[in-house]
mmCIF file with all atom_site columns, C-alpha atoms and ligand atoms in Angstrom:
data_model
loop_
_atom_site.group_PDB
_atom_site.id
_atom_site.type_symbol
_atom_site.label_atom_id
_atom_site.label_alt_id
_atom_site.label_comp_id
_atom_site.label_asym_id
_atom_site.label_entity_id
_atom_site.label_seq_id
_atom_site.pdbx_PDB_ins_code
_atom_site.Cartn_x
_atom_site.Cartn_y
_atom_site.Cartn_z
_atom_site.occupancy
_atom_site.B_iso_or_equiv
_atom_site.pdbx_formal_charge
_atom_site.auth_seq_id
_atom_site.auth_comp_id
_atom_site.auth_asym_id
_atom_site.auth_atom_id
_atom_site.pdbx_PDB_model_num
ATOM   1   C  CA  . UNK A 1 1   ? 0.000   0.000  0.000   1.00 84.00 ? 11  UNK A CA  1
ATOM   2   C  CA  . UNK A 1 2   ? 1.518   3.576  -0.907  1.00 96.00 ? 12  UNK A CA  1
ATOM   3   C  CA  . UNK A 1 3   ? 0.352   6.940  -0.284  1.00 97.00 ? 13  UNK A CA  1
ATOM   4   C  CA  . UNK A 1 4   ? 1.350   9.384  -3.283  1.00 98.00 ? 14  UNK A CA  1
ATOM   5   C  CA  . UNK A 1 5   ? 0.189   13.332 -2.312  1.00 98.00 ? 15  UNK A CA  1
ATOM   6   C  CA  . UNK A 1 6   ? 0.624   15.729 -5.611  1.00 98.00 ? 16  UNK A CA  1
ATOM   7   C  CA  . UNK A 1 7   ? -0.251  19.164 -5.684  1.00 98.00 ? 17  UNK A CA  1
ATOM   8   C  CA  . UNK A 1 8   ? -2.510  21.076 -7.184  1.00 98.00 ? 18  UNK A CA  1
ATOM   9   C  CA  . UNK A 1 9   ? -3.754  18.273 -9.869  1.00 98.00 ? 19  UNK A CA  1
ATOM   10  C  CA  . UNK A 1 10  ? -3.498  14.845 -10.877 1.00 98.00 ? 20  UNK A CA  1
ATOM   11  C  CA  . UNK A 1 11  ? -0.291  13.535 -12.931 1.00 98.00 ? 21  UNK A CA  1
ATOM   12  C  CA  . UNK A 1 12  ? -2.096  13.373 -16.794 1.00 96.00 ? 22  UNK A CA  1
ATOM   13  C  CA  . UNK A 1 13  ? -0.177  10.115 -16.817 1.00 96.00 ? 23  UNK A CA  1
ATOM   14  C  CA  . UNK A 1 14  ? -2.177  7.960  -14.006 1.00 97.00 ? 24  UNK A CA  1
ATOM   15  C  CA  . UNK A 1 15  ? -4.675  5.758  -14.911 1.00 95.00 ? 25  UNK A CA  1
ATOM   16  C  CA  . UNK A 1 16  ? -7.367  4.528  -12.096 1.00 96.00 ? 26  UNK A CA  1
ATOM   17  C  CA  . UNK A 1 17  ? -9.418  2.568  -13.801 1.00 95.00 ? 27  UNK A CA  1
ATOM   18  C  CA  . UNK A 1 18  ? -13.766 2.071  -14.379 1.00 98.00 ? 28  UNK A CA  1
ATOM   19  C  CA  . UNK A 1 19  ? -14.170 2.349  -10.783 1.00 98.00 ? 29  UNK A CA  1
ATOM   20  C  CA  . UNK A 1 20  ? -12.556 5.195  -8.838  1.00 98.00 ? 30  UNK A CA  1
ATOM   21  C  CA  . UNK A 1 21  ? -13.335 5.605  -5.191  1.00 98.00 ? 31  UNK A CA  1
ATOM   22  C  CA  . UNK A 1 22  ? -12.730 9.691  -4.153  1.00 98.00 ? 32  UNK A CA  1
ATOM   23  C  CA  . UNK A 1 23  ? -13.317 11.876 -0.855  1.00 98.00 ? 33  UNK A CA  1
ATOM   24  C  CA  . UNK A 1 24  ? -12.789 15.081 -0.060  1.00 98.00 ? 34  UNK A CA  1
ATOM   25  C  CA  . UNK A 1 25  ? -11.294 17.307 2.818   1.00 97.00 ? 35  UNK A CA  1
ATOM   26  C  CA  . UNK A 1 26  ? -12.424 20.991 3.629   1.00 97.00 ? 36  UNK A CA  1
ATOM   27  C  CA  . UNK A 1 27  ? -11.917 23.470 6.029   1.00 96.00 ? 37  UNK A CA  1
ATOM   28  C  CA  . UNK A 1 28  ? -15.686 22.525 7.263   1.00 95.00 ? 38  UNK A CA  1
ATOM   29  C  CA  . UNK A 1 29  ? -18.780 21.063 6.572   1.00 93.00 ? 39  UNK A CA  1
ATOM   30  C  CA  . UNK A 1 30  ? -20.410 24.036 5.007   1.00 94.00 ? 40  UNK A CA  1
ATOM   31  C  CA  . UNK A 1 31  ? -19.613 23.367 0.773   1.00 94.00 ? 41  UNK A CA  1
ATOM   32  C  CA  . UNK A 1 32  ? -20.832 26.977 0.496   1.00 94.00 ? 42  UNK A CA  1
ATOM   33  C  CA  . UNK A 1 33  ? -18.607 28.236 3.208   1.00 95.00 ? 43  UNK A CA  1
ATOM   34  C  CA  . UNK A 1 34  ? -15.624 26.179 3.846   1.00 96.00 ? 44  UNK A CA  1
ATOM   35  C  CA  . UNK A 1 35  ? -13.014 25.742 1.098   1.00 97.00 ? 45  UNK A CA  1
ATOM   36  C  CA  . UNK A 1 36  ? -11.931 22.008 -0.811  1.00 98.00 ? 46  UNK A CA  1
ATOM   37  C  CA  . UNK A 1 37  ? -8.528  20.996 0.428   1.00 98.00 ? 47  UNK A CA  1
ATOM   38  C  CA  . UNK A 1 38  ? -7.414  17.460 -0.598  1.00 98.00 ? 48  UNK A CA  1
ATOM   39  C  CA  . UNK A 1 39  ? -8.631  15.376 -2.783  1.00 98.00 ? 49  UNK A CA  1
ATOM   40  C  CA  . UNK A 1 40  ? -8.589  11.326 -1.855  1.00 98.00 ? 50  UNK A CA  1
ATOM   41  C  CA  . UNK A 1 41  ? -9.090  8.487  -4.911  1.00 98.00 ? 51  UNK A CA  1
ATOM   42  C  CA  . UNK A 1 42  ? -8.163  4.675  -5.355  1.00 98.00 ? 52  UNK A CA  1
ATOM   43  C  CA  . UNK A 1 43  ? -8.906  2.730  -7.671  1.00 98.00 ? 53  UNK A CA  1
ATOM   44  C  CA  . UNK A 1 44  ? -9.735  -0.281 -5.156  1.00 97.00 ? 54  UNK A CA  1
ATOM   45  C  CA  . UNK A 1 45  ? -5.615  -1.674 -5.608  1.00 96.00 ? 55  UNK A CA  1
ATOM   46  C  CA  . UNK A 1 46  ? -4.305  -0.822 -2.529  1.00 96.00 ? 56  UNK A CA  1
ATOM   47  C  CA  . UNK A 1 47  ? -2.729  2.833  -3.345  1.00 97.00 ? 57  UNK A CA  1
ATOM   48  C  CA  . UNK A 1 48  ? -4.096  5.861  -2.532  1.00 98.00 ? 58  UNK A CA  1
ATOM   49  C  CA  . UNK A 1 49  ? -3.244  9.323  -4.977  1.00 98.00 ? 59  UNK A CA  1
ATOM   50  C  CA  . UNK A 1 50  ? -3.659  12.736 -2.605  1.00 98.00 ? 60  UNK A CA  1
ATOM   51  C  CA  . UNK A 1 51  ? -4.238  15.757 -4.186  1.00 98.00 ? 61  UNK A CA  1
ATOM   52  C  CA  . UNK A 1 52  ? -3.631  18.782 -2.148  1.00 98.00 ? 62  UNK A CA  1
ATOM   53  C  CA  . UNK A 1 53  ? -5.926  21.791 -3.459  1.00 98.00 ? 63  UNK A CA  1
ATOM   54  C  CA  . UNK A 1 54  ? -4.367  25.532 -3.179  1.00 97.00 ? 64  UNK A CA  1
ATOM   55  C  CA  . UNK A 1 55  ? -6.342  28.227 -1.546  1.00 96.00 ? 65  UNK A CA  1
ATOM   56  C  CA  . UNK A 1 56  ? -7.767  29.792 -4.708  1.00 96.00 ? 66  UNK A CA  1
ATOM   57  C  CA  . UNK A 1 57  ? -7.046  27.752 -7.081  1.00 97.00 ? 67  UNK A CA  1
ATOM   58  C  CA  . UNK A 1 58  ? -10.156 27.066 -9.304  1.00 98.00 ? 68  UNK A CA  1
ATOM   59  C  CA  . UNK A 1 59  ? -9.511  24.202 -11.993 1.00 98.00 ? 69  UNK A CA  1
ATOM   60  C  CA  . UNK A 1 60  ? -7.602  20.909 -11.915 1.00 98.00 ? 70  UNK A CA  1
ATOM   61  C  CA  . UNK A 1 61  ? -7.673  19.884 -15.017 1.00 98.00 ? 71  UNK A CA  1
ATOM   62  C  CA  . UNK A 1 62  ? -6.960  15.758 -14.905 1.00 98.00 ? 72  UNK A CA  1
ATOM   63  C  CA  . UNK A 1 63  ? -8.973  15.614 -12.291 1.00 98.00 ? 73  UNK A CA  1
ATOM   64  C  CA  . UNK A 1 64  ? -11.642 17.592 -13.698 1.00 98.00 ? 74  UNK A CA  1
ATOM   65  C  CA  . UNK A 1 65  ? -11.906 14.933 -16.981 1.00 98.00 ? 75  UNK A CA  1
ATOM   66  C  CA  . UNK A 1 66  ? -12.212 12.017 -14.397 1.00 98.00 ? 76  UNK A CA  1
ATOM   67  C  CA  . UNK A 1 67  ? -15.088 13.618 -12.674 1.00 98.00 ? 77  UNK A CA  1
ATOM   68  C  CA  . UNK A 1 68  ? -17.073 14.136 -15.901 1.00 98.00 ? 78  UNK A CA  1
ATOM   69  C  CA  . UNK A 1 69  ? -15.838 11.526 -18.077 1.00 98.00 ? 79  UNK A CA  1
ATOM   70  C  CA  . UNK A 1 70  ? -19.179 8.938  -18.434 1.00 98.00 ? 80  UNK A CA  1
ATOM   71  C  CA  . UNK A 1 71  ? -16.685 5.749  -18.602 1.00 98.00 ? 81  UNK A CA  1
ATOM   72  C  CA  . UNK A 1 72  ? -15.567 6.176  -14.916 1.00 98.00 ? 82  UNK A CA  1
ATOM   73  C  CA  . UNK A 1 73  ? -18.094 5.073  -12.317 1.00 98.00 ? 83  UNK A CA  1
ATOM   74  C  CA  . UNK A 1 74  ? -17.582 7.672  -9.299  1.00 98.00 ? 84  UNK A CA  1
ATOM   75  C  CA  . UNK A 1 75  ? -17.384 5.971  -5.623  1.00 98.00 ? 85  UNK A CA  1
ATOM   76  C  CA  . UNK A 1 76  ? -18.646 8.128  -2.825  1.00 98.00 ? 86  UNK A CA  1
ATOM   77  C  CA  . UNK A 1 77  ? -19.316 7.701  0.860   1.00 98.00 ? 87  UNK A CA  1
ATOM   78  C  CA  . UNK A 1 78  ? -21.680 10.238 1.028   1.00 98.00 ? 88  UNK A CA  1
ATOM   79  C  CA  . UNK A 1 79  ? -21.038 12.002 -2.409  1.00 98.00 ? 89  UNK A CA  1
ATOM   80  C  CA  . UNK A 1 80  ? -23.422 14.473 -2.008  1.00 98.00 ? 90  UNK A CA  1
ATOM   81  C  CA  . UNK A 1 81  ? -21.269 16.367 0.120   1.00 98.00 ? 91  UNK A CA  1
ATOM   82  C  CA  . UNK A 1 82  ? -17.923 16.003 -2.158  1.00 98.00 ? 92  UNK A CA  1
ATOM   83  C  CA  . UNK A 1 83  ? -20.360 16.389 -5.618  1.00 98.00 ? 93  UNK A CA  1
ATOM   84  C  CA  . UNK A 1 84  ? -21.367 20.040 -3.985  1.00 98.00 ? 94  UNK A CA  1
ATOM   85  C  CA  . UNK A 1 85  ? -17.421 20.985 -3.093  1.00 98.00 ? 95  UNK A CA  1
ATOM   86  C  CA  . UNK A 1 86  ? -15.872 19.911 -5.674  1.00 98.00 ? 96  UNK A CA  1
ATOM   87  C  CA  . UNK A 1 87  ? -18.694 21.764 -8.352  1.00 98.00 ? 97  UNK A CA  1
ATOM   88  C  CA  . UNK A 1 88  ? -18.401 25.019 -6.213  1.00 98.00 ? 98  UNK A CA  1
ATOM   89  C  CA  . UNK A 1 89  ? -14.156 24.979 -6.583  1.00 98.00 ? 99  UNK A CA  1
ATOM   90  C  CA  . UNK A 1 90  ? -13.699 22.953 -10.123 1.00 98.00 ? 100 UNK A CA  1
ATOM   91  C  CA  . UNK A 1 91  ? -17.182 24.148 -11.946 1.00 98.00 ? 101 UNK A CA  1
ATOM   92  C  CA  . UNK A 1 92  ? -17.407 20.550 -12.734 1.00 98.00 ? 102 UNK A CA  1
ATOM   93  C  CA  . UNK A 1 93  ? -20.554 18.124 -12.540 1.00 98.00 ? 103 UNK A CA  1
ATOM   94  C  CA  . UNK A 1 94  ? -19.675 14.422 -11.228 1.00 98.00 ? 104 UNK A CA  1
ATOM   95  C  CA  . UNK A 1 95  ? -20.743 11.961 -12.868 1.00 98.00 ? 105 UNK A CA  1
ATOM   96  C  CA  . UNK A 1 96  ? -21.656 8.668  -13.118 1.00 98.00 ? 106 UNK A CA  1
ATOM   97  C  CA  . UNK A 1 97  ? -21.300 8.451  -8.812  1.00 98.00 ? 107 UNK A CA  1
ATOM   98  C  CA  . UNK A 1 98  ? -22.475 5.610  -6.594  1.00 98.00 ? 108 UNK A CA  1
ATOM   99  C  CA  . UNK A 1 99  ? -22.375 6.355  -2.549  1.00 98.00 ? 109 UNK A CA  1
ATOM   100 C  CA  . UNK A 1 100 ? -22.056 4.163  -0.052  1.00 98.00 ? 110 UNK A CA  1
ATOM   101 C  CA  . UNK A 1 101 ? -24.086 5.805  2.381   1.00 98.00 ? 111 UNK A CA  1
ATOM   102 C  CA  . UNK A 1 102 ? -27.433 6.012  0.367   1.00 98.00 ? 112 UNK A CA  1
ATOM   103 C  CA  . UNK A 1 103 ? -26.693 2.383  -0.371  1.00 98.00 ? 113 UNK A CA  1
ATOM   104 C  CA  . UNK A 1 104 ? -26.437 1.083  2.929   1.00 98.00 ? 114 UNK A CA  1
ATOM   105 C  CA  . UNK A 1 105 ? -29.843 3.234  3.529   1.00 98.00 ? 115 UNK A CA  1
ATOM   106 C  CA  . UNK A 1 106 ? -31.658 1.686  1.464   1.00 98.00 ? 116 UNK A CA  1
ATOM   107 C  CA  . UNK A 1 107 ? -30.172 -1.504 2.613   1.00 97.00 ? 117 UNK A CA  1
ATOM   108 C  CA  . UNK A 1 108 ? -29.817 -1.833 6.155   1.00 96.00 ? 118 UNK A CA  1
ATOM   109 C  CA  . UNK A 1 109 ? -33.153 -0.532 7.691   1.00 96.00 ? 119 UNK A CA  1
ATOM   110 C  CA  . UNK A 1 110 ? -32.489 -2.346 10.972  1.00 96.00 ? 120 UNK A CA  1
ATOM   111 C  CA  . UNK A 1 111 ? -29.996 0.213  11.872  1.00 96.00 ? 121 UNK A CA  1
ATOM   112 C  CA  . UNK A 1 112 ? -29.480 4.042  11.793  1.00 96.00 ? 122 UNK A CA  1
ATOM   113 C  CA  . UNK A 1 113 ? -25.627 3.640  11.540  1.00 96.00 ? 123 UNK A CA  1
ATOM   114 C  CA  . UNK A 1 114 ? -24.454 4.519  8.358   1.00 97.00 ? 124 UNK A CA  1
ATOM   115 C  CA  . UNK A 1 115 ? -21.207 5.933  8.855   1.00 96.00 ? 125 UNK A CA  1
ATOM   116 C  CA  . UNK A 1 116 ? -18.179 4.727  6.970   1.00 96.00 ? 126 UNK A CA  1
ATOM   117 C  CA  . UNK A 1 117 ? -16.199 3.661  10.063  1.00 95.00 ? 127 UNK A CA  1
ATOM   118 C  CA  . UNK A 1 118 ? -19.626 1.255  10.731  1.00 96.00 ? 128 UNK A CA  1
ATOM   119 C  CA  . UNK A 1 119 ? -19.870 0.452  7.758   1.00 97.00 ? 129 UNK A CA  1
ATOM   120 C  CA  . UNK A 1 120 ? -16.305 -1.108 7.299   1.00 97.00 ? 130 UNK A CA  1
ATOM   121 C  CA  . UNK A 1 121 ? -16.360 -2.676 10.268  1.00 96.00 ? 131 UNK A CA  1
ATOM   122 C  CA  . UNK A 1 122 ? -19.856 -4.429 9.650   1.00 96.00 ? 132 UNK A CA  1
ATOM   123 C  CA  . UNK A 1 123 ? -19.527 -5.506 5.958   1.00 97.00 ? 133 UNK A CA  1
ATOM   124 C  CA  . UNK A 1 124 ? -15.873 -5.748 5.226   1.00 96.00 ? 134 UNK A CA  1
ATOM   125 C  CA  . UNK A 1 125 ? -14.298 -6.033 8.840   1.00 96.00 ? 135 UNK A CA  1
ATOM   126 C  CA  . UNK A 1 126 ? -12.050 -3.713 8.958   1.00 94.00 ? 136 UNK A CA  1
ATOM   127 C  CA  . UNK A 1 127 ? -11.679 -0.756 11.417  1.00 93.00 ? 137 UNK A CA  1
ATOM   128 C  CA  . UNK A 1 128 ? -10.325 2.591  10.725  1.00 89.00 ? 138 UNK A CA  1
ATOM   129 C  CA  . UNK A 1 129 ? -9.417  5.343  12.667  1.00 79.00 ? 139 UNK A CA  1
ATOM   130 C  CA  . UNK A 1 130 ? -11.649 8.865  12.650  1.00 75.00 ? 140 UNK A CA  1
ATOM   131 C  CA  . UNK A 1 131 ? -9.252  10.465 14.633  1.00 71.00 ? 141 UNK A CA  1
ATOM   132 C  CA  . UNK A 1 132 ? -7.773  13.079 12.168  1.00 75.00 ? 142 UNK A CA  1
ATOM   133 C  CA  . UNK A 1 133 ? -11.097 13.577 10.644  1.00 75.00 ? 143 UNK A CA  1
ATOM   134 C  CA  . UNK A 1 134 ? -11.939 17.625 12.264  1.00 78.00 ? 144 UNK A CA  1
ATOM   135 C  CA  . UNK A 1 135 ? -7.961  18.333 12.243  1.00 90.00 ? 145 UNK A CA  1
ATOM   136 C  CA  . UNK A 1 136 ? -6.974  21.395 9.859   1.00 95.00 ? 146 UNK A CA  1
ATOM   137 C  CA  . UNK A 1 137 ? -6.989  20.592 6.381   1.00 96.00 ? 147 UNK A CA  1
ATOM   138 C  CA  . UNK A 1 138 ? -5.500  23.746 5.388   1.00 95.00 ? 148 UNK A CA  1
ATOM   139 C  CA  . UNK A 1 139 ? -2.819  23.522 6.507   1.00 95.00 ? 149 UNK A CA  1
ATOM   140 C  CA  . UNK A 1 140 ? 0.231   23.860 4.024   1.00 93.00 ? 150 UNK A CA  1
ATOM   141 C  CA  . UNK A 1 141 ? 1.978   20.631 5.253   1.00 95.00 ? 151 UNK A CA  1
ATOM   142 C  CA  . UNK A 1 142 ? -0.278  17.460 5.962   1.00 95.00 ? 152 UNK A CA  1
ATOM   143 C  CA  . UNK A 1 143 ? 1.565   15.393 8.636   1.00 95.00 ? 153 UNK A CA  1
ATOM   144 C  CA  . UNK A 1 144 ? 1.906   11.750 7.839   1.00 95.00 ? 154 UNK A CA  1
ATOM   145 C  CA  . UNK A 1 145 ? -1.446  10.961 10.448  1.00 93.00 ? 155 UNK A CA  1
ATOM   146 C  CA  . UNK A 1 146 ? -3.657  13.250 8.417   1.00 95.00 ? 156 UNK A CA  1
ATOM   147 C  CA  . UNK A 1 147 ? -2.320  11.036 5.094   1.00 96.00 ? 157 UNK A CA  1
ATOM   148 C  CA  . UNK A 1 148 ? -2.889  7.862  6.706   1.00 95.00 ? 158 UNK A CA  1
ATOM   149 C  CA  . UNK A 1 149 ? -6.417  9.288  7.681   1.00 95.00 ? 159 UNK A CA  1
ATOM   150 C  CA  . UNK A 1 150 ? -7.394  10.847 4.492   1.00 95.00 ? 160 UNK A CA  1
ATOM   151 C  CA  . UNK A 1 151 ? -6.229  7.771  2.336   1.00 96.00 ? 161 UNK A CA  1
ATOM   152 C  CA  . UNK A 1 152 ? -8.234  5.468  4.675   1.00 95.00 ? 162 UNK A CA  1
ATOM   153 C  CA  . UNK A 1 153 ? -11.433 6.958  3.550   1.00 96.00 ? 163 UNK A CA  1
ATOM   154 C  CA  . UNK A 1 154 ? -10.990 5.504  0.286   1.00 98.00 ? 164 UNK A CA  1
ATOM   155 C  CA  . UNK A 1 155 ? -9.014  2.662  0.362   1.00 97.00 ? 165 UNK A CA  1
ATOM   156 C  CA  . UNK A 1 156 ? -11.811 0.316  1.249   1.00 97.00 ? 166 UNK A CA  1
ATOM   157 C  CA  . UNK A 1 157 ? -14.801 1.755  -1.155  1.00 98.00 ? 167 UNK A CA  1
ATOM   158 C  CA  . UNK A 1 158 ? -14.777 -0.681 -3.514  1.00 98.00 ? 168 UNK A CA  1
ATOM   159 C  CA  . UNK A 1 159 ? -15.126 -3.420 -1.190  1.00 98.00 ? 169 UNK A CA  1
ATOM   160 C  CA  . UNK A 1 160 ? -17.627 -1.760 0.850   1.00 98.00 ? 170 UNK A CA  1
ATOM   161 C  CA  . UNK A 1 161 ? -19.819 -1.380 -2.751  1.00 98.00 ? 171 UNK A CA  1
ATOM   162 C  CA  . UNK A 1 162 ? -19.369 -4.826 -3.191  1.00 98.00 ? 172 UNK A CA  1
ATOM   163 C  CA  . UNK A 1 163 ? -21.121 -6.073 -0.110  1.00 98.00 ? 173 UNK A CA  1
ATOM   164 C  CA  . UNK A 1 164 ? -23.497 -3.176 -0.505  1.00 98.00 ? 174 UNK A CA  1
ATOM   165 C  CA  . UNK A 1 165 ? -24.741 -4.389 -4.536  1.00 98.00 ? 175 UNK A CA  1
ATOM   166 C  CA  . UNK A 1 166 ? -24.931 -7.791 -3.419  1.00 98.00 ? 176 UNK A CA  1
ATOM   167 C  CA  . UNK A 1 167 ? -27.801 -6.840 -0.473  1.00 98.00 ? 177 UNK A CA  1
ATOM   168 C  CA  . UNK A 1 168 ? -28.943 -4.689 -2.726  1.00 98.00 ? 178 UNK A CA  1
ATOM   169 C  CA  . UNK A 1 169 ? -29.437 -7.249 -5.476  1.00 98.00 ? 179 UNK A CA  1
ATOM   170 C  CA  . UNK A 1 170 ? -30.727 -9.206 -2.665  1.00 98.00 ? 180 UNK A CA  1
ATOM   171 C  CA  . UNK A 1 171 ? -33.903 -7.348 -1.850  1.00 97.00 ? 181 UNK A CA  1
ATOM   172 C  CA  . UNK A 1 172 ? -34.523 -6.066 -4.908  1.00 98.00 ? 182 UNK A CA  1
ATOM   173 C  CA  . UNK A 1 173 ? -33.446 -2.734 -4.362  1.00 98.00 ? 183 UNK A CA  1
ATOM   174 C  CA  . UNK A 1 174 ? -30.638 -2.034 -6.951  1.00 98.00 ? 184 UNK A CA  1
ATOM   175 C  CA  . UNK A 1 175 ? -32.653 -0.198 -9.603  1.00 98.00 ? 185 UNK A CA  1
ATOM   176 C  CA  . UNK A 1 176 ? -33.617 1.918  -7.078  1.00 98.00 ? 186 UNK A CA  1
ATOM   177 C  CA  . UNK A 1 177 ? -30.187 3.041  -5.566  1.00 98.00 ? 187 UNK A CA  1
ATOM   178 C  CA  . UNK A 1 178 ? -29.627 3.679  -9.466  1.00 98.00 ? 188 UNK A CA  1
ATOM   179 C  CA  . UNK A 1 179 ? -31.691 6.091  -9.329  1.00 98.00 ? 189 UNK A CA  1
ATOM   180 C  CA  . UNK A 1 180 ? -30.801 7.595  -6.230  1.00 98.00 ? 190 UNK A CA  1
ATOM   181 C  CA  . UNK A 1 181 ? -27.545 7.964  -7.285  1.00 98.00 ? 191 UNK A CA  1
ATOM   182 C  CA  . UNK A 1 182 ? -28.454 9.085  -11.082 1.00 98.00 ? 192 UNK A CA  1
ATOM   183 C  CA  . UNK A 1 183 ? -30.110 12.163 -8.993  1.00 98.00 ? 193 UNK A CA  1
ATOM   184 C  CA  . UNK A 1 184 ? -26.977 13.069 -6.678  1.00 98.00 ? 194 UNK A CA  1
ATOM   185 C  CA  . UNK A 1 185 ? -25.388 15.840 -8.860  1.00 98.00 ? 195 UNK A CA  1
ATOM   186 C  CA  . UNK A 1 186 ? -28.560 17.673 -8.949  1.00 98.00 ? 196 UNK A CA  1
ATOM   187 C  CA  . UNK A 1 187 ? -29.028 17.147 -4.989  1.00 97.00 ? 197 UNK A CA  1
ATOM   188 C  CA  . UNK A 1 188 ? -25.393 18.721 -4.590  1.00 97.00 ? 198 UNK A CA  1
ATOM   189 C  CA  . UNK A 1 189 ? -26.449 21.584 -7.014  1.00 97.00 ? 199 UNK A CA  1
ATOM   190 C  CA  . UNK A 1 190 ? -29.249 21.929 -4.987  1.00 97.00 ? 200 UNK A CA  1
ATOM   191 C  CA  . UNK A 1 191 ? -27.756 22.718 -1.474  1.00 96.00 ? 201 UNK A CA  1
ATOM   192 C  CA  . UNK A 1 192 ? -25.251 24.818 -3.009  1.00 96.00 ? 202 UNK A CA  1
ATOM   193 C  CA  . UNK A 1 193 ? -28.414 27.274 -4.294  1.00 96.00 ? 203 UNK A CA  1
ATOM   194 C  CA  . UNK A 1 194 ? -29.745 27.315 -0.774  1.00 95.00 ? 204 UNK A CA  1
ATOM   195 C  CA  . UNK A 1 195 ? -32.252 24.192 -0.790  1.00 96.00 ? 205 UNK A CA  1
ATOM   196 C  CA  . UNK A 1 196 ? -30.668 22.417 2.230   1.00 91.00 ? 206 UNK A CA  1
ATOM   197 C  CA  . UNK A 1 197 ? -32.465 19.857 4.298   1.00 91.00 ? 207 UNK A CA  1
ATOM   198 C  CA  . UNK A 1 198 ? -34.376 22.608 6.328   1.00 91.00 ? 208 UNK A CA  1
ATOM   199 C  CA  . UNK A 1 199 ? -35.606 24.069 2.257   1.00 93.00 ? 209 UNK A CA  1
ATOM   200 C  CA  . UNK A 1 200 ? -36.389 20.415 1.026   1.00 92.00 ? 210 UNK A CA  1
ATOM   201 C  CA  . UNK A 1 201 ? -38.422 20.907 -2.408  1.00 94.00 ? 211 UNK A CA  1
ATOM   202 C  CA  . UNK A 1 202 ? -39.726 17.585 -2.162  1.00 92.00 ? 212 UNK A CA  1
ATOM   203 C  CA  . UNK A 1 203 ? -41.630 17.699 1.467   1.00 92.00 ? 213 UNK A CA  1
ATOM   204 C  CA  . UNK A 1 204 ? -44.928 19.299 1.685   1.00 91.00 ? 214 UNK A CA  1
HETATM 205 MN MN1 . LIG B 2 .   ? -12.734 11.911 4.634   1.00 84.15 ? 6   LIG B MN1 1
#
């Protein structure tokens, strides 16, 4: 397993594959407010690729074509959160996306845990650490814990979709999560034009 950090983009040279898992860091957990930071993928092998994002900065451009190119699925834990950050600093629509989290609610109604670190440890046994998770992201230098931590988050996605599709599959369910996730890029658009759970256009 290695940890590569770049800055400011993605090499044009790597290749991740159909399925690329990706999470984001910020300064908060306001996508209007609180700046992008690093960007996390894998492409399920084991390796992690880190991109640190400059204050300012406003396009990426190898990262940007992976976002929107239709031939690379786009694996989120919660994407609706990194969909919204990463369209408010790149300008960029992601898509195709799957997420974990709307998976596993669809999925596993006999809990309300759906965090990742639950997650992992339920369906693929593994436990990682949250510590790092609320440290500062801005900060120029990321110390090796804050690596560790940020490459965690998306080392075990494609595993984690694995277990999740198969339930899925199981109860019938897939089609729907399609859809759910066919709708995410307009949910992120959404809460970055104001209609946040407490404006929800869909309840009464
Ligand atoms: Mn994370």
């Amino acid at each position: 397993m290695a940890i590569h950090l770049y800055q400011s983009d993605l090499p044009g040279s790597l290749k991740l594959g159909p399925v690329v898992a990706i999470d984001t860091e910020t300064m908060g957990l306001d996508p209007r407010r609180d700046r992008l930071c690093v960007v996390q993928l894998s492409d399920g092998s084991g390796d992690a690729h880190l991109v640190q994002v400059q204050k300012g900065q406003t396009h990426a451009p190898n990262l940007e074509r992976l976002l929107t190119d239709p031939a690379t699925l786009k694996l989120f834990h919660f994407g609706r959160f990194d969909i919204a950050v990463m369209l408010k600093a790149f300008g960029v629509t992601t898509a195709p996306v799957w997420c974990t989290k709307i998976a596993s609610k669809l999925i596993r109604t006999f809990t309300d845990r759906h965090g990742l670190k639950y997650l992992l440890a339920d369906l693929v046994g593994i436990d990682v650490s949250k510590q790092q998770q609320t440290s500062d992201w801005g900060s120029e230098t990321l110390t090796e814990a804050q690596k560790e931590y940020a490459a965690s988050d998306v080392l075990y996605l494609h595993q984690l979709k694995a277990e999740l599709e198969a339930r899925l599959q199981r109860e019938g369910r897939l089609e729907l999560a399609l859809r759910c996730f066919s709708f995410l890029p307009a949910r992120a658009e959404l809460d970055l034009l104001g209609w946040d759970d407490a404006n929800d256009i869909f309840h009464h």
